[in-house]
PDB file of C-alpha atoms in Angstrom:
ATOM      1  CA  MET A   1     -20.291 -40.876   7.241  1.00  0.00           C
ATOM      2  CA  ALA A   2     -22.197 -37.961   5.912  1.00  0.00           C
ATOM      3  CA  PRO A   3     -20.781 -34.509   6.528  1.00  0.00           C
ATOM      4  CA  THR A   4     -22.514 -32.526   9.214  1.00  0.00           C
ATOM      5  CA  ALA A   5     -24.556 -29.643   7.922  1.00  0.00           C
ATOM      6  CA  ARG A   6     -23.462 -26.293   9.269  1.00  0.00           C
ATOM      7  CA  PRO A   7     -26.096 -23.742  10.110  1.00  0.00           C
ATOM      8  CA  THR A   8     -25.883 -20.599   8.017  1.00  0.00           C
ATOM      9  CA  VAL A   9     -25.206 -17.614  10.230  1.00  0.00           C
ATOM     10  CA  ALA A  10     -24.753 -14.105   8.896  1.00  0.00           C
ATOM     11  CA  SER A  11     -21.159 -13.087   9.542  1.00  0.00           C
ATOM     12  CA  PRO A  12     -20.643  -9.647  11.026  1.00  0.00           C
ATOM     13  CA  LEU A  13     -19.305  -7.045   8.629  1.00  0.00           C
ATOM     14  CA  SER A  14     -16.051  -5.345   9.423  1.00  0.00           C
ATOM     15  CA  PRO A  15     -16.273  -1.570   9.703  1.00  0.00           C
ATOM     16  CA  HIS A  16     -15.199   0.215   6.543  1.00  0.00           C
ATOM     17  CA  LEU A  17     -14.830   3.754   5.224  1.00  0.00           C
ATOM     18  CA  GLN A  18     -18.543   4.048   4.457  1.00  0.00           C
ATOM     19  CA  ILE A  19     -19.252   3.715   8.169  1.00  0.00           C
ATOM     20  CA  TYR A  20     -16.492   5.889   9.618  1.00  0.00           C
ATOM     21  CA  ARG A  21     -16.340   9.644   9.116  1.00  0.00           C
ATOM     22  CA  TRP A  22     -13.047  10.606   7.397  1.00  0.00           C
ATOM     23  CA  THR A  23     -10.777  12.466   9.839  1.00  0.00           C
ATOM     24  CA  TRP A  24      -7.392  14.172   9.717  1.00  0.00           C
ATOM     25  CA  THR A  25      -5.713  11.378  11.634  1.00  0.00           C
ATOM     26  CA  MET A  26      -7.080   8.782   9.214  1.00  0.00           C
ATOM     27  CA  ALA A  27      -5.866  10.807   6.234  1.00  0.00           C
ATOM     28  CA  MET A  28      -2.419  11.323   7.741  1.00  0.00           C
ATOM     29  CA  SER A  29      -2.195   7.611   8.501  1.00  0.00           C
ATOM     30  CA  VAL A  30      -2.824   6.820   4.832  1.00  0.00           C
ATOM     31  CA  VAL A  31      -0.385   9.516   3.701  1.00  0.00           C
ATOM     32  CA  HIS A  32       2.254   8.249   6.163  1.00  0.00           C
ATOM     33  CA  ARG A  33       2.013   4.774   4.640  1.00  0.00           C
ATOM     34  CA  ALA A  34       2.122   6.182   1.104  1.00  0.00           C
ATOM     35  CA  THR A  35       5.189   8.306   1.888  1.00  0.00           C
ATOM     36  CA  GLY A  36       6.855   5.265   3.381  1.00  0.00           C
ATOM     37  CA  CYS A  37       6.339   3.428   0.095  1.00  0.00           C
ATOM     38  CA  ALA A  38       7.481   6.467  -1.911  1.00  0.00           C
ATOM     39  CA  LEU A  39      10.715   6.583   0.074  1.00  0.00           C
ATOM     40  CA  TYR A  40      11.700   3.314  -1.601  1.00  0.00           C
ATOM     41  CA  GLY A  41      11.554   5.042  -4.991  1.00  0.00           C
ATOM     42  CA  GLY A  42      13.465   8.051  -3.687  1.00  0.00           C
ATOM     43  CA  THR A  43      16.135   5.826  -2.191  1.00  0.00           C
ATOM     44  CA  ALA A  44      16.474   4.120  -5.583  1.00  0.00           C
ATOM     45  CA  LEU A  45      17.020   7.562  -7.141  1.00  0.00           C
ATOM     46  CA  VAL A  46      19.746   8.341  -4.607  1.00  0.00           C
ATOM     47  CA  ALA A  47      21.352   4.982  -5.393  1.00  0.00           C
ATOM     48  CA  ILE A  48      21.179   5.706  -9.142  1.00  0.00           C
ATOM     49  CA  TRP A  49      22.804   9.083  -8.567  1.00  0.00           C
ATOM     50  CA  LEU A  50      25.587   7.506  -6.475  1.00  0.00           C
ATOM     51  CA  LEU A  51      26.156   4.787  -9.085  1.00  0.00           C
ATOM     52  CA  ALA A  52      26.346   7.426 -11.803  1.00  0.00           C
ATOM     53  CA  LEU A  53      28.826   9.386  -9.700  1.00  0.00           C
ATOM     54  CA  ALA A  54      30.991   6.287  -9.264  1.00  0.00           C
ATOM     55  CA  SER A  55      30.699   5.255 -12.931  1.00  0.00           C
ATOM     56  CA  GLY A  56      32.457   8.253 -14.387  1.00  0.00           C
ATOM     57  CA  PRO A  57      31.850  11.596 -16.094  1.00  0.00           C
ATOM     58  CA  ALA A  58      29.517  10.330 -18.833  1.00  0.00           C
ATOM     59  CA  ALA A  59      27.103   8.586 -16.476  1.00  0.00           C
ATOM     60  CA  TYR A  60      27.259  11.417 -13.960  1.00  0.00           C
ATOM     61  CA  GLY A  61      26.647  13.947 -16.714  1.00  0.00           C
ATOM     62  CA  TRP A  62      23.417  12.185 -17.592  1.00  0.00           C
ATOM     63  CA  ALA A  63      22.300  12.054 -13.946  1.00  0.00           C
ATOM     64  CA  ALA A  64      23.251  15.709 -13.383  1.00  0.00           C
ATOM     65  CA  TRP A  65      21.344  16.675 -16.533  1.00  0.00           C
ATOM     66  CA  PHE A  66      18.217  14.789 -15.399  1.00  0.00           C
ATOM     67  CA  PHE A  67      18.209  16.117 -11.836  1.00  0.00           C
ATOM     68  CA  GLY A  68      18.919  19.623 -13.146  1.00  0.00           C
ATOM     69  CA  SER A  69      15.979  19.541 -15.569  1.00  0.00           C
ATOM     70  CA  LEU A  70      12.483  20.703 -14.648  1.00  0.00           C
ATOM     71  CA  PRO A  71      11.075  17.149 -14.261  1.00  0.00           C
ATOM     72  CA  GLY A  72      14.132  16.155 -12.219  1.00  0.00           C
ATOM     73  CA  LYS A  73      13.764  19.154  -9.931  1.00  0.00           C
ATOM     74  CA  LEU A  74      10.084  18.357  -9.520  1.00  0.00           C
ATOM     75  CA  VAL A  75      10.978  14.777  -8.531  1.00  0.00           C
ATOM     76  CA  LEU A  76      13.528  16.094  -6.023  1.00  0.00           C
ATOM     77  CA  PHE A  77      11.010  18.610  -4.646  1.00  0.00           C
ATOM     78  CA  VAL A  78       8.379  15.903  -4.124  1.00  0.00           C
ATOM     79  CA  TYR A  79      10.999  13.566  -2.629  1.00  0.00           C
ATOM     80  CA  THR A  80      11.974  16.319  -0.174  1.00  0.00           C
ATOM     81  CA  TRP A  81       8.342  16.697   0.895  1.00  0.00           C
ATOM     82  CA  VAL A  82       7.885  12.909   1.138  1.00  0.00           C
ATOM     83  CA  LEU A  83      10.985  12.578   3.306  1.00  0.00           C
ATOM     84  CA  LEU A  84       9.994  15.421   5.640  1.00  0.00           C
ATOM     85  CA  HIS A  85       6.355  14.371   5.883  1.00  0.00           C
ATOM     86  CA  HIS A  86       7.269  10.793   6.739  1.00  0.00           C
ATOM     87  CA  MET A  87       9.793  11.990   9.323  1.00  0.00           C
ATOM     88  CA  LEU A  88       7.268  14.304  10.980  1.00  0.00           C
ATOM     89  CA  GLY A  89       4.644  11.547  10.912  1.00  0.00           C
ATOM     90  CA  GLY A  90       7.146   9.307  12.691  1.00  0.00           C
ATOM     91  CA  LEU A  91       7.725  12.018  15.297  1.00  0.00           C
ATOM     92  CA  ARG A  92       3.961  12.278  15.759  1.00  0.00           C
ATOM     93  CA  HIS A  93       3.840   8.547  16.465  1.00  0.00           C
ATOM     94  CA  PHE A  94       6.810   8.915  18.811  1.00  0.00           C
ATOM     95  CA  VAL A  95       4.861  11.534  20.780  1.00  0.00           C
ATOM     96  CA  TRP A  96       1.920   9.134  20.952  1.00  0.00           C
ATOM     97  CA  ASP A  97       4.241   6.330  22.086  1.00  0.00           C
ATOM     98  CA  ALA A  98       5.190   8.568  25.008  1.00  0.00           C
ATOM     99  CA  GLY A  99       1.492   8.677  25.948  1.00  0.00           C
ATOM    100  CA  ILE A 100       1.020  12.317  24.946  1.00  0.00           C
ATOM    101  CA  GLY A 101      -1.530  13.884  22.612  1.00  0.00           C
ATOM    102  CA  PHE A 102      -4.401  11.411  22.629  1.00  0.00           C
ATOM    103  CA  GLU A 103      -7.071  14.037  23.307  1.00  0.00           C
ATOM    104  CA  ARG A 104      -9.199  14.715  20.235  1.00  0.00           C
ATOM    105  CA  ALA A 105      -8.062  18.318  19.757  1.00  0.00           C
ATOM    106  CA  ARG A 106      -4.378  17.395  20.116  1.00  0.00           C
ATOM    107  CA  ARG A 107      -4.699  14.417  17.763  1.00  0.00           C
ATOM    108  CA  MET A 108      -6.261  16.595  15.094  1.00  0.00           C
ATOM    109  CA  GLY A 109      -3.785  19.394  15.738  1.00  0.00           C
ATOM    110  CA  LEU A 110      -0.801  17.064  15.395  1.00  0.00           C
ATOM    111  CA  ALA A 111      -2.211  15.621  12.188  1.00  0.00           C
ATOM    112  CA  ARG A 112      -2.700  19.089  10.684  1.00  0.00           C
ATOM    113  CA  LEU A 113       0.693  20.219  11.962  1.00  0.00           C
ATOM    114  CA  THR A 114       2.357  17.277  10.221  1.00  0.00           C
ATOM    115  CA  LEU A 115       0.946  18.368   6.869  1.00  0.00           C
ATOM    116  CA  VAL A 116       1.565  22.091   7.335  1.00  0.00           C
ATOM    117  CA  ALA A 117       5.071  21.708   8.796  1.00  0.00           C
ATOM    118  CA  SER A 118       6.227  19.273   6.104  1.00  0.00           C
ATOM    119  CA  THR A 119       5.051  21.674   3.398  1.00  0.00           C
ATOM    120  CA  ALA A 120       6.589  24.710   5.117  1.00  0.00           C
ATOM    121  CA  LEU A 121       9.904  22.933   5.733  1.00  0.00           C
ATOM    122  CA  THR A 122      10.051  21.733   2.124  1.00  0.00           C
ATOM    123  CA  LEU A 123       9.477  25.258   0.841  1.00  0.00           C
ATOM    124  CA  ALA A 124      12.052  26.660   3.287  1.00  0.00           C
ATOM    125  CA  ILE A 125      14.712  24.113   2.311  1.00  0.00           C
ATOM    126  CA  TRP A 126      14.195  24.762  -1.379  1.00  0.00           C
ATOM    127  CA  ALA A 127      14.159  28.533  -0.872  1.00  0.00           C
ATOM    128  CA  VAL A 128      17.469  28.370   1.017  1.00  0.00           C
ATOM    129  CA  ALA A 129      18.931  26.064  -1.643  1.00  0.00           C
ATOM    130  CA  LEU A 130      17.888  28.376  -4.477  1.00  0.00           C
ATOM    131  CA  ILE A 131      19.144  31.488  -2.673  1.00  0.00           C
ATOM    132  CA  ALA A 132      22.473  29.829  -1.770  1.00  0.00           C
ATOM    133  CA  ARG A 133      22.935  28.699  -5.360  1.00  0.00           C
TER     134      ARG A 133
END
């Protein structure tokens, strides 16, 4: 039995970023996924810090030195922003799950608010921490 010849039909192309206009909600969706991935690295840093704390003064001294250095503080600053941005993005999705905020202006406003509020909260937390220190 000879195989049946299939007619060649052009398959439809899936929409891609060259077709869609880049919007705030698209950007915040990508950033939300990226911050979710980055939280894995930050959680590993917290685990390393806890292991160093449990391992004794020498190990903790190294961890305290690293997190007290300029690169360590920068890592902690970025981790703070990542944590807050992902949390606010989750709250944005929670609002949408409640059926609120689907109008274009509200969608864009919530997306912008997520970025602005996460940055403002990060700066406020670090300002309070530096003042309290």
